[in-house]
Tab-separated table of C-alpha atoms in Angstrom:
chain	number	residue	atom	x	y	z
M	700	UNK	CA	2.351	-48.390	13.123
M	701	UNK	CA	4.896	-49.414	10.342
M	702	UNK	CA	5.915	-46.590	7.510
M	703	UNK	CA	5.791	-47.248	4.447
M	704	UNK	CA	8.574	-48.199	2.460
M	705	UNK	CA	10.490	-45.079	0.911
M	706	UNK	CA	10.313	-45.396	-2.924
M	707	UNK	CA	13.031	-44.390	-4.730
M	708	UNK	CA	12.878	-42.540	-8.172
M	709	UNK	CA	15.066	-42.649	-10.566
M	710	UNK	CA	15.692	-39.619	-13.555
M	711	UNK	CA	16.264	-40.301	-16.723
M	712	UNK	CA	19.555	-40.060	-17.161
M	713	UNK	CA	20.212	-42.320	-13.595
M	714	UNK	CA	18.364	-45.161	-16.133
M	715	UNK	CA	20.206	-44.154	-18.950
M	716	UNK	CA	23.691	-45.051	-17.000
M	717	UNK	CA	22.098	-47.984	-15.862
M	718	UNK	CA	21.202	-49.151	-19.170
M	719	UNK	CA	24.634	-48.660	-20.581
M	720	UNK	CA	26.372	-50.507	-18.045
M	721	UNK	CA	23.690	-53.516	-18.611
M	722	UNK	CA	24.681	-53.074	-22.266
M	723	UNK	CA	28.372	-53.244	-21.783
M	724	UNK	CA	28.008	-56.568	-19.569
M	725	UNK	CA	25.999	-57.758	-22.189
M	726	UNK	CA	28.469	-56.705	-24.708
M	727	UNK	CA	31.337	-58.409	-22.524
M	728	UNK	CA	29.373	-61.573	-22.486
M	729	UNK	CA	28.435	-62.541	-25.462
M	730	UNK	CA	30.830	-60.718	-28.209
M	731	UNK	CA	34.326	-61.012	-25.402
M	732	UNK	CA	37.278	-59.284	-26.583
M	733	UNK	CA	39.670	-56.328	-25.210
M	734	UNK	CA	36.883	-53.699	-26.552
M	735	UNK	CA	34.287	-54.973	-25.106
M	736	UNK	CA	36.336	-55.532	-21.584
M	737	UNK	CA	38.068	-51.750	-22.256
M	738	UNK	CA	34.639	-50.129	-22.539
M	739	UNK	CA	33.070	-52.331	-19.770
M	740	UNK	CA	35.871	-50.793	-17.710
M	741	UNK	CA	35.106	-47.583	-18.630
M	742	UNK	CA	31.681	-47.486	-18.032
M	743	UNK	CA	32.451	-48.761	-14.835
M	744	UNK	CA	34.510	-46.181	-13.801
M	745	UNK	CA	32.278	-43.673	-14.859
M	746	UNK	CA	29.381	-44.783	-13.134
M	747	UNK	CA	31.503	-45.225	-10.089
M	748	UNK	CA	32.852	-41.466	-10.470
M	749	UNK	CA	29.232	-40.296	-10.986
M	750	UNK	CA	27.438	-42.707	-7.671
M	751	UNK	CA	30.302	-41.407	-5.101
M	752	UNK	CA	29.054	-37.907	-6.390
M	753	UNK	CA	26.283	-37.950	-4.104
M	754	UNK	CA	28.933	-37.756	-1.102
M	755	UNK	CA	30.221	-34.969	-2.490
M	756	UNK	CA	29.883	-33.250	0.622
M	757	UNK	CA	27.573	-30.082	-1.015
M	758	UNK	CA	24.439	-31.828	1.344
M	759	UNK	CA	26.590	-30.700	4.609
M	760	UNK	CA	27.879	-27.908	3.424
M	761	UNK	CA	28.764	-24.817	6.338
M	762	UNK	CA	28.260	-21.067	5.920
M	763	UNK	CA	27.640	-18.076	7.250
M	764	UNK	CA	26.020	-14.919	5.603
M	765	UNK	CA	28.001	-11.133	6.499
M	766	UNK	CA	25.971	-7.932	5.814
M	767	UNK	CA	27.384	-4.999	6.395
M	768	UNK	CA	26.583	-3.339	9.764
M	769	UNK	CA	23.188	-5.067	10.017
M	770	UNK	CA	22.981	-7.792	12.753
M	771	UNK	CA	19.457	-9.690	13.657
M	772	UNK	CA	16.456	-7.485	14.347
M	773	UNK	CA	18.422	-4.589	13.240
M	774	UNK	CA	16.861	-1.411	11.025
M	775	UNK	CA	17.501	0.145	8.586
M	776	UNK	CA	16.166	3.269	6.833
M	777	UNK	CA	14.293	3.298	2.950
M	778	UNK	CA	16.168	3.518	0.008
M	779	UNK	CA	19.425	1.915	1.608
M	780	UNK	CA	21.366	-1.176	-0.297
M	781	UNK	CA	22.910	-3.846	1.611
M	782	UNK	CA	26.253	-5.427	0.867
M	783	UNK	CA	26.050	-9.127	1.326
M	784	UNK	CA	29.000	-11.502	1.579
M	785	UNK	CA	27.981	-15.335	1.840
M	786	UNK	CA	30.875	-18.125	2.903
M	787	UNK	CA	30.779	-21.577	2.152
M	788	UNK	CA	32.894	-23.696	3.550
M	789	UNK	CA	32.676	-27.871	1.905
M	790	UNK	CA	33.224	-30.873	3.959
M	791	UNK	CA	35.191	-34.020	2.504
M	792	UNK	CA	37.340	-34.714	-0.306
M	793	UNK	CA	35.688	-35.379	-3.454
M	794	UNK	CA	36.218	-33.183	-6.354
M	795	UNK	CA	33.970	-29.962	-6.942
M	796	UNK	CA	34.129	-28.384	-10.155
M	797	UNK	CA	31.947	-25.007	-8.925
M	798	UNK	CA	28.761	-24.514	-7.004
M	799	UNK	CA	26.360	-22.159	-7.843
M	800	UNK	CA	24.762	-20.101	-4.396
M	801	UNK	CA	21.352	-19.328	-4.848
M	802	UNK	CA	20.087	-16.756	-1.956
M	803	UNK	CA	16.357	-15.317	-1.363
M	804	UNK	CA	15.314	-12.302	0.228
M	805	UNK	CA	11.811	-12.123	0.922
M	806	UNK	CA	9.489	-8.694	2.121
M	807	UNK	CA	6.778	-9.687	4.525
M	808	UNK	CA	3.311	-9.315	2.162
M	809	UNK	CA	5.198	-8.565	-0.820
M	810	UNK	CA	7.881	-9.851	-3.220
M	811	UNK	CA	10.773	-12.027	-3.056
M	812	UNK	CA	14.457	-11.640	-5.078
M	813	UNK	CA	16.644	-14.510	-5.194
M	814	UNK	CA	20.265	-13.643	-5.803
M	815	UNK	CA	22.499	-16.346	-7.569
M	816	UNK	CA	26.023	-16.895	-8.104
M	817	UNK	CA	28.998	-19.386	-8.897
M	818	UNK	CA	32.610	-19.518	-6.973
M	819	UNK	CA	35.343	-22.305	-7.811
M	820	UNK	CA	36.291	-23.897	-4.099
M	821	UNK	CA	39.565	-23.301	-3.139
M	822	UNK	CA	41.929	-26.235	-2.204
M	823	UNK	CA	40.491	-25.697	1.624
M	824	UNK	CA	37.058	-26.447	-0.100
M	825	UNK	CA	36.256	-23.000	0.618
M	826	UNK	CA	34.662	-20.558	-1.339
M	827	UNK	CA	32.707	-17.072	-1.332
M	828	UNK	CA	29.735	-14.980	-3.121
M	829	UNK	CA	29.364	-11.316	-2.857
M	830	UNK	CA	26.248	-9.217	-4.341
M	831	UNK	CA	24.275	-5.373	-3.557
M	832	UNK	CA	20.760	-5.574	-3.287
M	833	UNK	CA	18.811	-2.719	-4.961
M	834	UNK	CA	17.869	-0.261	-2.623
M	835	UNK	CA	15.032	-1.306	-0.714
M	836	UNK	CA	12.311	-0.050	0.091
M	837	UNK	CA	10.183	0.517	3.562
M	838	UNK	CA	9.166	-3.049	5.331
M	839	UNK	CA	9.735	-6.310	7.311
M	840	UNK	CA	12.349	-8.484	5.314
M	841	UNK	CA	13.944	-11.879	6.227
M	842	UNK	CA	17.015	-13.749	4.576
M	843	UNK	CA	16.225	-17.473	3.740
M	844	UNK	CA	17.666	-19.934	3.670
M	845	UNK	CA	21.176	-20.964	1.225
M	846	UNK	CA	20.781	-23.453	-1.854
M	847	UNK	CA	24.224	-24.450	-2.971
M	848	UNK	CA	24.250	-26.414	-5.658
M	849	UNK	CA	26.919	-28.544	-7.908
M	850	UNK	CA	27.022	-30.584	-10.652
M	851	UNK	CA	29.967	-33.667	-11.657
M	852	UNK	CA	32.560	-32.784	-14.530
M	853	UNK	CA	30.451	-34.013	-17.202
M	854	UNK	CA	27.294	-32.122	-16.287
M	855	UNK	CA	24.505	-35.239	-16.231
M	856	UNK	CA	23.765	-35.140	-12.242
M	857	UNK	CA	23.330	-32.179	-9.649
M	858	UNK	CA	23.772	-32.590	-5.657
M	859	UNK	CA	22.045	-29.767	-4.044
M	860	UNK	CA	22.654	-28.447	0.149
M	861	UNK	CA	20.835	-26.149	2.055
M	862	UNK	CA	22.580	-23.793	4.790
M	863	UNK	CA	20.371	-21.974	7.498
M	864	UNK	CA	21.235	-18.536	7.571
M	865	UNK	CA	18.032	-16.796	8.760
M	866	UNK	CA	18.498	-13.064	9.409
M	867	UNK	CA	15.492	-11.190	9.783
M	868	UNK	CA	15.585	-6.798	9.605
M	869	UNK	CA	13.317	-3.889	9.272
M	870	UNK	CA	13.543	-0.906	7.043
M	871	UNK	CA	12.218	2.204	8.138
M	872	UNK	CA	10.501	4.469	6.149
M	873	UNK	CA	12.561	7.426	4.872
M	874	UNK	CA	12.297	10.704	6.539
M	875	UNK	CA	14.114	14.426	6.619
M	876	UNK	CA	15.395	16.323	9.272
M	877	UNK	CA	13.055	19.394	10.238
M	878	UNK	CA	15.510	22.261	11.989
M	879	UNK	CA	13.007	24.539	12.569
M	880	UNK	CA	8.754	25.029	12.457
M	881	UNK	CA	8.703	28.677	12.450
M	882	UNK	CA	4.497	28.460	12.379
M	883	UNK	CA	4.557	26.023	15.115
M	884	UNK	CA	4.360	28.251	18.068
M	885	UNK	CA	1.517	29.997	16.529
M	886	UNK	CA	-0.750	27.273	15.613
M	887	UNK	CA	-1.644	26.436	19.120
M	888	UNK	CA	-4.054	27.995	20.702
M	889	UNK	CA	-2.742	31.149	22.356
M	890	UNK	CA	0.334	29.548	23.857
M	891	UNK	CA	4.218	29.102	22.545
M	892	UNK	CA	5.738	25.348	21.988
M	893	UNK	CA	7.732	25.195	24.837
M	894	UNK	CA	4.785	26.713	27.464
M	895	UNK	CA	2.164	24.161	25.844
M	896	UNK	CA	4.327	21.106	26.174
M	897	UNK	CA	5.500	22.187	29.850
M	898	UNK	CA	1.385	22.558	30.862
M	899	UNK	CA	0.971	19.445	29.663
M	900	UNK	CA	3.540	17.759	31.652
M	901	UNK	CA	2.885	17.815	35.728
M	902	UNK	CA	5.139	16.827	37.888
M	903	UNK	CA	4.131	13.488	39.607
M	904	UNK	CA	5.515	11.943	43.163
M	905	UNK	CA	7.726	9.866	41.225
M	906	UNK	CA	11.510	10.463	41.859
M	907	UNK	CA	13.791	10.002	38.430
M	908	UNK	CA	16.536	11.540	39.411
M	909	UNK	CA	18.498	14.377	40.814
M	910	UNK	CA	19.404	17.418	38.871
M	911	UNK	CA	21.376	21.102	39.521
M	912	UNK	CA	19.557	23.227	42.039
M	913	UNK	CA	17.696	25.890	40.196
M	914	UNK	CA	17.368	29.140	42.413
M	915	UNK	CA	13.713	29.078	43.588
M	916	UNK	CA	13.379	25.706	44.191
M	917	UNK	CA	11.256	24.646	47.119
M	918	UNK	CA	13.567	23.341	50.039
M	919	UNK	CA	11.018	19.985	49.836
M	920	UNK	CA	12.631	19.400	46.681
M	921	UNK	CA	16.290	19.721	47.587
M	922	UNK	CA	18.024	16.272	47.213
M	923	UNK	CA	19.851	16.531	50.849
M	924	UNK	CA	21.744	13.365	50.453
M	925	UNK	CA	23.107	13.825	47.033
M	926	UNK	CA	24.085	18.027	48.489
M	927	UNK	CA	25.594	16.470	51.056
M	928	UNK	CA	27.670	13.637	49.432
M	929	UNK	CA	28.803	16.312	46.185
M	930	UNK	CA	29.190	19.471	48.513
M	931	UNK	CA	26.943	21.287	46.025
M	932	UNK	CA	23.616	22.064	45.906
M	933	UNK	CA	21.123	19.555	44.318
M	934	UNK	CA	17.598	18.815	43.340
M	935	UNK	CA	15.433	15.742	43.096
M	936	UNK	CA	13.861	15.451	39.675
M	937	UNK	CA	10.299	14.392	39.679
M	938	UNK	CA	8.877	12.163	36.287
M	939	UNK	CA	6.283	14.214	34.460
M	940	UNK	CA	2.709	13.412	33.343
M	941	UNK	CA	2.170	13.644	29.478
M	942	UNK	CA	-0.556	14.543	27.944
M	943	UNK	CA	-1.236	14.503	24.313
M	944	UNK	CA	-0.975	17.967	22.619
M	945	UNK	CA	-0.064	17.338	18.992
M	946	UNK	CA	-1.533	14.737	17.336
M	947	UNK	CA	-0.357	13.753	13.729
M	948	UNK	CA	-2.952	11.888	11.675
M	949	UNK	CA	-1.892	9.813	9.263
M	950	UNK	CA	-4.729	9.186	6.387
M	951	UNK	CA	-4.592	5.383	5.245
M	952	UNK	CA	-7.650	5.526	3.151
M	953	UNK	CA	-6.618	3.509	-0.128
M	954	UNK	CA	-8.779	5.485	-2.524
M	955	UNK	CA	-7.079	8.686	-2.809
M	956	UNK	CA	-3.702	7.972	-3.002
M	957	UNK	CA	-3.102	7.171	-6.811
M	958	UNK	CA	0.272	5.713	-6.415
M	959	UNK	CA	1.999	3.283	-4.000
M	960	UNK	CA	4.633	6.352	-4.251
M	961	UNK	CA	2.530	8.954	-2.864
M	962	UNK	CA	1.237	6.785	0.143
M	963	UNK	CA	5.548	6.070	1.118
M	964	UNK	CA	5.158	9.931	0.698
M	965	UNK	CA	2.637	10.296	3.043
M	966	UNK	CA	4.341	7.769	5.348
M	967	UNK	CA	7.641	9.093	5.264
M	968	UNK	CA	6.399	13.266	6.276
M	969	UNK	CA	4.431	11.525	9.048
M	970	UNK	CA	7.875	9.657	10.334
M	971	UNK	CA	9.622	12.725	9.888
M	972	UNK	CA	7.432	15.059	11.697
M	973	UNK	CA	7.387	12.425	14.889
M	974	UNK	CA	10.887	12.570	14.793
M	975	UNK	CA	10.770	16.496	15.099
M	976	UNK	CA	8.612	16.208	18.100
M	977	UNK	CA	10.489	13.456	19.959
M	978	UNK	CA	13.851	15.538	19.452
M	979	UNK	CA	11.554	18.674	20.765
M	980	UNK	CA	10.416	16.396	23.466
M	981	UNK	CA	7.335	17.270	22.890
M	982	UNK	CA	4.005	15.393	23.892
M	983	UNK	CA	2.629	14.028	20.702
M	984	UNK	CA	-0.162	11.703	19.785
M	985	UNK	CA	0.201	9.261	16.479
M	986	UNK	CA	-3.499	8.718	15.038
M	987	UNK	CA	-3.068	5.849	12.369
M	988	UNK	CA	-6.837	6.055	10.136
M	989	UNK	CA	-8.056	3.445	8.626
M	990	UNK	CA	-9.290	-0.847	9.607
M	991	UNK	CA	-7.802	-1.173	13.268
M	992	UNK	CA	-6.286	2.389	13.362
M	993	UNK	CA	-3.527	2.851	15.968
M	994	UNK	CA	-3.130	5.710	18.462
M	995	UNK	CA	-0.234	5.937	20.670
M	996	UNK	CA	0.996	8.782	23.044
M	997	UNK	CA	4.204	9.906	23.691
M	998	UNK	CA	6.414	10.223	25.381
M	999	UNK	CA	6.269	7.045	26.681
M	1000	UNK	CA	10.012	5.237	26.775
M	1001	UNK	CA	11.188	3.417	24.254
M	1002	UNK	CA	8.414	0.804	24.234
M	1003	UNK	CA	6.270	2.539	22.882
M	1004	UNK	CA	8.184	4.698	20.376
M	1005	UNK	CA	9.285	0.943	19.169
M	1006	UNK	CA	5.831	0.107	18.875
M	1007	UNK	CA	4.528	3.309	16.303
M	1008	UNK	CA	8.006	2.700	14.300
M	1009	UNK	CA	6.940	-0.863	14.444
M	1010	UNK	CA	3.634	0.295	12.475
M	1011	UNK	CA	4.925	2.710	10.355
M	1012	UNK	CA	6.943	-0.196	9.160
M	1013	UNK	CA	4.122	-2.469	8.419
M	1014	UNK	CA	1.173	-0.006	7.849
M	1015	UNK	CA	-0.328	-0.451	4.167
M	1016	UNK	CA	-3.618	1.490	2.899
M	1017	UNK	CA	-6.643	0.517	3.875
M	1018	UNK	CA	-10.199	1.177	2.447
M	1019	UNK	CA	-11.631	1.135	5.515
M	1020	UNK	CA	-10.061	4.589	6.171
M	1021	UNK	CA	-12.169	7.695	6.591
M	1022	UNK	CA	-10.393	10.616	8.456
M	1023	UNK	CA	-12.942	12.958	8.198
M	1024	UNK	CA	-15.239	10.857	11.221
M	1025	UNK	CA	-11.914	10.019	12.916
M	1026	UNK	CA	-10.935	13.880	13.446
M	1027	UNK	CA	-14.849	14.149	15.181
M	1028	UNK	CA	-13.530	11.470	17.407
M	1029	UNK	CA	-12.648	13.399	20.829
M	1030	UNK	CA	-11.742	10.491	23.052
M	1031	UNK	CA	-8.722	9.843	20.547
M	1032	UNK	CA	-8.003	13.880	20.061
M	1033	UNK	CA	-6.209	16.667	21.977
M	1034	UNK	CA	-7.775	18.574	24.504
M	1035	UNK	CA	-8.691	22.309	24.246
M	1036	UNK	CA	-5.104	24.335	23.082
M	1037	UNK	CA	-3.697	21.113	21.251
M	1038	UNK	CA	-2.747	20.730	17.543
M	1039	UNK	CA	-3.933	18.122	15.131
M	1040	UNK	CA	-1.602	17.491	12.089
M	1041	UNK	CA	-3.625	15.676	9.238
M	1042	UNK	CA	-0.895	13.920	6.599
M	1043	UNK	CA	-3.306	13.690	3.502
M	1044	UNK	CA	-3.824	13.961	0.184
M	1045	UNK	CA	-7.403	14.552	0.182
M	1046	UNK	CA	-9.119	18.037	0.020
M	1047	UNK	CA	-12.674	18.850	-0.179
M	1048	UNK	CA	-15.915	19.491	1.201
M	1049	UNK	CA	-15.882	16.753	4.485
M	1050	UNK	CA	-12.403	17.597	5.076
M	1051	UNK	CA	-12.763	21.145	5.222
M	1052	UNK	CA	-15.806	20.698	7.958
M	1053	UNK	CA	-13.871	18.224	9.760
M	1054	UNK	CA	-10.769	20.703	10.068
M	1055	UNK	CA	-13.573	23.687	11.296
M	1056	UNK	CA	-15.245	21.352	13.441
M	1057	UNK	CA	-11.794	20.883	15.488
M	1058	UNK	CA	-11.037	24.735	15.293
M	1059	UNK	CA	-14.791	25.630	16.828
M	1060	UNK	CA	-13.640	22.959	19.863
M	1061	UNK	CA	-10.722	24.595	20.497
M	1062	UNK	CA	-7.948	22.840	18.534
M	1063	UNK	CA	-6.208	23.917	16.511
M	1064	UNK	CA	-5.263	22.022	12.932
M	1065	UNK	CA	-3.148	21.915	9.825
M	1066	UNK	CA	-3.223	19.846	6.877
M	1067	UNK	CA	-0.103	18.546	5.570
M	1068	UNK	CA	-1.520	17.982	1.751
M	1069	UNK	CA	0.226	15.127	0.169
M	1070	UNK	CA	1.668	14.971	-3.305
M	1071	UNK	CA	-0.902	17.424	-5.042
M	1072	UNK	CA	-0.705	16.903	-9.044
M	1073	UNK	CA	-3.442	19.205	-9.801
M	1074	UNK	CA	-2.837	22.560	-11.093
M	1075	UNK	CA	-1.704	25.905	-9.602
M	1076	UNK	CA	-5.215	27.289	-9.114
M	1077	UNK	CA	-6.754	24.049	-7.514
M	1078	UNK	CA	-3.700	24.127	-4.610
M	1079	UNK	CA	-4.228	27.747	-3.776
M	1080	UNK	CA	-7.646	27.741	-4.118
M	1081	UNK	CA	-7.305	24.808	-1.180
M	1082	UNK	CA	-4.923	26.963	0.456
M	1083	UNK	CA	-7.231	29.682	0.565
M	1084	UNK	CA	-10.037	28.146	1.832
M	1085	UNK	CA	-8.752	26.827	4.837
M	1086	UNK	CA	-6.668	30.161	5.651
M	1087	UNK	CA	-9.835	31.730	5.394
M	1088	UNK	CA	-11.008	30.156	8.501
M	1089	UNK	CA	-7.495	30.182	10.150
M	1090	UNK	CA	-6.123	26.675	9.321
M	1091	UNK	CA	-2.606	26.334	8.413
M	1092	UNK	CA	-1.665	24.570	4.992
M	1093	UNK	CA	1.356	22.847	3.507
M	1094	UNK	CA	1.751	20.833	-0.005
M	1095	UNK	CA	4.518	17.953	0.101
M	1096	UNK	CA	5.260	17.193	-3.409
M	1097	UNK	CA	8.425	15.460	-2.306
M	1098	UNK	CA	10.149	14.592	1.051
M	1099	UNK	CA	12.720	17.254	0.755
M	1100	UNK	CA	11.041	20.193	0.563
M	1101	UNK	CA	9.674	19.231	3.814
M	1102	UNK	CA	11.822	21.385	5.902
M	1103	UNK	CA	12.268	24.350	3.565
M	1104	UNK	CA	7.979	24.552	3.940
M	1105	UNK	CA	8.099	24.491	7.825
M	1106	UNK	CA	10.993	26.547	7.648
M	1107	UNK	CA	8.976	29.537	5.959
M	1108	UNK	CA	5.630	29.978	5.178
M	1109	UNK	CA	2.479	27.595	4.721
M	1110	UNK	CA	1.628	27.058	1.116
C-alpha cells in the first residue's frame, strides 16, 4: 500500500515572498540595470534569511521543567501555589531574536491554565521562564507538554517546538489539625476511646515484632531468642485484628450543597477527622454516599489509606446520593458500641430518623452539619432536636473552627 503524497501548503505571506522574488527576476529581465540587479539581490537574501529560518533549531529544542519540592506522583495539599522554573536549552547556530514558552496545566475533569512567557537566549542558546500558579485547589493535575515558539527579525514567519515535560501530581484536600475530642470518649456506647479501639483489636497468631516485656506477660509470649541475644527481657508482638468502630460518612448528594465551596468544606472536615483517627490509631471506617459509594476500613497499611486519600482526591457530588438509606445499611456500619460520624449539610425529618434508627441499634452517632447559612433559631432548633434524643451535634461554618468545636462543646 503506497501513501499518498504529502501536500504542502503554503500561507500567505510564504506566496507573497514568492511573488516578489518572481517580480524582481522579472524586473531584472526585462528593464536590466544596477536597481533592478541591487533589489534582485536583496530579495534574494531575504528570502534566503527567512527559508534557513525553518532550521532554526526551535523544532529540537531541550528542556526540563523544576517545581519546587514536587517530583512525579507527588501531593500536595489545597490552597498551595507552585513555583515553576522551565529551561530551554536551543540547538544550532542560527539567530533567535526571543521565544515565547507557552506551558499548560490541566485538572483532571475540570479546567486548564496555560502560562506564557518570552526570554532572549543567551549566547549558549540558553534561556529560562519562571511563573506562580494561583493556589490550587483539591484534584488530579498533570503538566503538558512545552510550546516554544519564535519568530525571524522581521516578524512575517513563526517556527514552533514542542518539549515533553509530563509531570503529573495530586492535591489533597485541605484539612486542620484536631488536638483533642473532648466528647469523643462519651459518644460511644458505654466505653472510653482507648478501651473501644483496644476491644476491637484481637491479637492474631501473626508475629510483627518484638517489643519490651510488660510485667504480666504470659511466658508463651516471651521472645526467648531476642532475651537471650539483648540480655534483657523481651516480648513477641502479635498483629491485631481491626474492626471498624467509627465510621465517618461523607454525604455526596449534589442537591444540598449550594456551593462547590461548601462541598470542599464538607470534604476537607471529613479528611481532617480521618487524620485524627489514624494519628489516634484508631479503627475507623470511611463511608463515601452517593453513585458507587466507597467504604474502606482502617487500619489497613498504607495501601489502603492511599486508596481513601486517592478518593477524597477525585470524589465530586453525586445525585445519586441519599445518606439517609445508607446509614440503615448494617453490612457497611459499626457493630453494637461503634460511632457513626455523618459530614452533612442536610437536616430534617429522614435524617433525624436515620440518626435514631442507629441509636435504637446500639450505635451511637453525630452529625457534623456542614456550612449552615440559615439563621440562629433554625441551627439550635436542629441542635435541639437531636440532643433531645442523645445525638451529638456540631456546625462547621469554616475549616478552622473545626478544632475549637471538638475541643469544647457540641453546638
Amino acid at each position: 500500500m503506497q501513501r499518498a503524497p504529502r501536500t504542502i501548503r503554503w500561507s500567505a505571506k510564504a506566496w507573497g515572498l514568492a511573488l516578489c522574488v518572481v517580480s524582481c527576476l522579472f524586473f531584472v529581465a526585462f528593464q536590466g540595470g544596477k536597481l533592478s540587479l541591487m533589489l534582485l539581490i536583496i530579495i534574494t537574501c531575504l528570502s534566503v534569511y527567512l527559508l534557513l529560518g525553518r532550521w532554526s533549531g526551535i523544532s529540537s529544542a531541550r528542556g526540563r521543567r523544576e517545581i519546587g519540592g514536587v517530583a512525579g506522583g507527588a501531593m500536595l495539599q489545597a490552597g498551595s501555589a507552585l513555583k515553576a522554573n522551565i529551561r530551554v536549552d536551543i540547538p544550532g547556530f542560527w539567530p533567535i531574536p526571543y521565544v515565547t514558552v507557552k506551558d499548560k496545566l490541566t485538572k483532571f475533569g475540570g479546567e486548564s491554565q496555560v502560562y506564557e512567557g518570552t526570554f532572549v537566549p543567551d549566547w549558549k542558546r540558553r534561556g529560562e521562564l519562571s511563573y506562580v500558579t494561583p493556589p490550587l485547589g483539591r484534584g488530579l493535575y498533570k503538566f503538558e507538554n512545552v510550546e516554544c515558539v519564535t519568530q525571524d527579525i522581521f516578524g512575517l514567519f513563526e517556527h514552533a517546538g514542542v518539549i515533553s515535560m509530563p509531570l503529573t501530581f495530586s492535591v489533597l484536600p485541605r484539612t486542620v489539625a484536631i488536638p483533642e475530642w473532648r466528647q469523643l470518649r462519651t459518644l460511644f456506647k458505654g466505653n472510653h476511646q482507648q478501651s473501644s479501639v483496644n476491644g476491637s483489636q484481637r491479637e492474631t497468631t501473626q508475629i510483627n515484632g518484638v517489643r519490651e516485656y510488660i510485667y504480666g506477660d504470659r511466658l508463651a509470649k516471651v521472645h526467648w531468642r531476642a532475651t537471650a541475644r539483648t540480655g534483657h527481657w523481651k516480648s513477641k508482638e502479635f498483629e491485631r485484628e481491626s474492626l471498624p468502630k467509627l465510621t465517618i460518612v461523607l454525604d455526596r448528594q449534589t442537591n444540598v450543597y449550594r456551593s462547590s465551596e461548601q462541598f470542599e468544606l464538607a470534604v476537607s472536615v471529613a479528611a481532617s477527622l480521618l487524620q485524627f483517627a489514624a494519628k489516634r490509631g484508631m479503627s475507623t471506617g470511611f463511608l463515601s454516599v452517593g453513585g458507587g459509594r466507597v467504604f474502606h476500613e482502617t487500619p489497613g497499611g498504607y495501601e489502603t489509606r492511599g486508596r481513601i486519600e486517592k478518593h477524597l482526591i477525585e470524589v465530586q457530588p453525586d445525585p445519586n446520593g441519599d445518606p439517609s438509606r445508607a446509614l440503615r445499611d448494617r453490612s457497611r456500619l459499626p457493630s453494637s458500641g461503634g460511632l457513626v460520624l455523618l459530614v452533612s449539610p442536610q437536616r430534617g425529618e429522614s435524617i433525624l430518623k436515620a440518626l435514631k434508627w442507629l441509636d435504637v441499634n446500639g450505635v451511637s452517632a453525630c452529625h457534623m452539619r456542614i456550612g449552615s447559612e440559615g439563621n440562629g433559631k433554625t441551627k439550635d432548633d436542629w441542635s435541639a432536636a437531636l440532643r433531645s434524643v442523645g445525638i451529638a451535634s456540631y456546625t462547621v461554618q469554616q475549616l478552622d473552627e473545626l478544632p475549637l468545636l471538638l475541643g469544647g462543646k457540641g453546638a
